[in-house]
CSV table of C-alpha atoms in Angstrom, one decimal:
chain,number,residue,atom,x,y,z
C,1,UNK,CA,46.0,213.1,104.1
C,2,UNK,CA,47.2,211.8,100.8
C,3,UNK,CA,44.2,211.5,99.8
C,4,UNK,CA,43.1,214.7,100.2
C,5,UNK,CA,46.0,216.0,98.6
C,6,UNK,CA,45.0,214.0,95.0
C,7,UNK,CA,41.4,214.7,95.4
C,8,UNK,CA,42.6,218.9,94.9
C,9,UNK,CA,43.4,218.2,91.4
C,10,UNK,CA,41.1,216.4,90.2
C,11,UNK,CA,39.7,218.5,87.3
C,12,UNK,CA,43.1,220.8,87.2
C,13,UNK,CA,44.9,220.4,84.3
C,14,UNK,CA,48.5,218.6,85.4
C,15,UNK,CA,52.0,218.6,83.3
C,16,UNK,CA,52.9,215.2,84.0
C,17,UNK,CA,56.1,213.5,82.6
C,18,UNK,CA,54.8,209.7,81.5
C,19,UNK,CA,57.6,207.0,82.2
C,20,UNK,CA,56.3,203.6,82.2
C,21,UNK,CA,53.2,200.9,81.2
C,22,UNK,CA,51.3,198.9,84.1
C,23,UNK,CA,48.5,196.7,83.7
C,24,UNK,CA,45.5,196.9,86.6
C,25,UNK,CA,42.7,195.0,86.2
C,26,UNK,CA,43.3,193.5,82.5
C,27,UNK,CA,43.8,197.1,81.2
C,28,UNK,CA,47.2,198.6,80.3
C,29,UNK,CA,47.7,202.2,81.4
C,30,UNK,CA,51.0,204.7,81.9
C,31,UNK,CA,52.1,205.8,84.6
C,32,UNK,CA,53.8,209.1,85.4
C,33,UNK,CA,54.1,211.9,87.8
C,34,UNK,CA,53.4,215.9,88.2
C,35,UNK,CA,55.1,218.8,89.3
C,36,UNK,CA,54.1,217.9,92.5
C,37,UNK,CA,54.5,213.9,93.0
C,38,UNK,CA,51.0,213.2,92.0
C,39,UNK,CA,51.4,209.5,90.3
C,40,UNK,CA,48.9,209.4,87.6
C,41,UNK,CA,47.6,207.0,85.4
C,42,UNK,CA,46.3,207.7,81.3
C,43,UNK,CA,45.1,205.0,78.9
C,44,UNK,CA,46.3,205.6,75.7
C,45,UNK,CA,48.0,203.5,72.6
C,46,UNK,CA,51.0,205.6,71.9
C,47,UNK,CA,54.4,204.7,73.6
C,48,UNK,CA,54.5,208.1,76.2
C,49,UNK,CA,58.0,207.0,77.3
C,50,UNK,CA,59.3,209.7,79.0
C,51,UNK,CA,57.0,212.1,77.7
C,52,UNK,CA,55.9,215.2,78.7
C,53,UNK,CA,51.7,215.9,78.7
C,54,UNK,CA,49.3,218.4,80.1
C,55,UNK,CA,46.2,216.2,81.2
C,56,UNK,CA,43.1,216.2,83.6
C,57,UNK,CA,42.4,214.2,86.2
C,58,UNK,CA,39.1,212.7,86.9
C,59,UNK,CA,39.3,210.7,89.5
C,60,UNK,CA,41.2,209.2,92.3
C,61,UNK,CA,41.1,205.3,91.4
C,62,UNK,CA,43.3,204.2,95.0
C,63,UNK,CA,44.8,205.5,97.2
C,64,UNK,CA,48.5,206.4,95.0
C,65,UNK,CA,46.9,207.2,91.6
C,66,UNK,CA,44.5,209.8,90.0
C,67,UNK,CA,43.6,208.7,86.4
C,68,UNK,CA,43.4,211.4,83.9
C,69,UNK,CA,42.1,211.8,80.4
């Protein structure tokens, strides 16, 4: 059911507030959540600490996290 809940915004643009940095699989990403609980994930350089961004996700990459561009 989760599931199916992140797959519906994938491709929706999402205000997400970014909070910390985690590493999966070697790569460093940040993590943060939307309006409605989705936990998303965004590659990106700058420090996003609590940090408010509108981004897309583009695809469900487990069974918690969409990760967004």
């Amino acid at each position: 059911r989760r599931k199916e809940f992140l797959n519906y915004y994938i491709g929706m643009p999402v205000e997400v507030l970014f909070e910390e940095q985690v590493e999966l699989d070697g790569r460093k990403y940040w993590t943060g959540h939307g309006r409605e609980y989705q936990k998303i994930l965004l590659a990106d350089t700058r420090d996003l600490t609590n940090q408010m961004m509108v981004v897309t996700p583009q695809a469900l990459v487990s069974e918690e996290y969409l990760l967004a561009v």
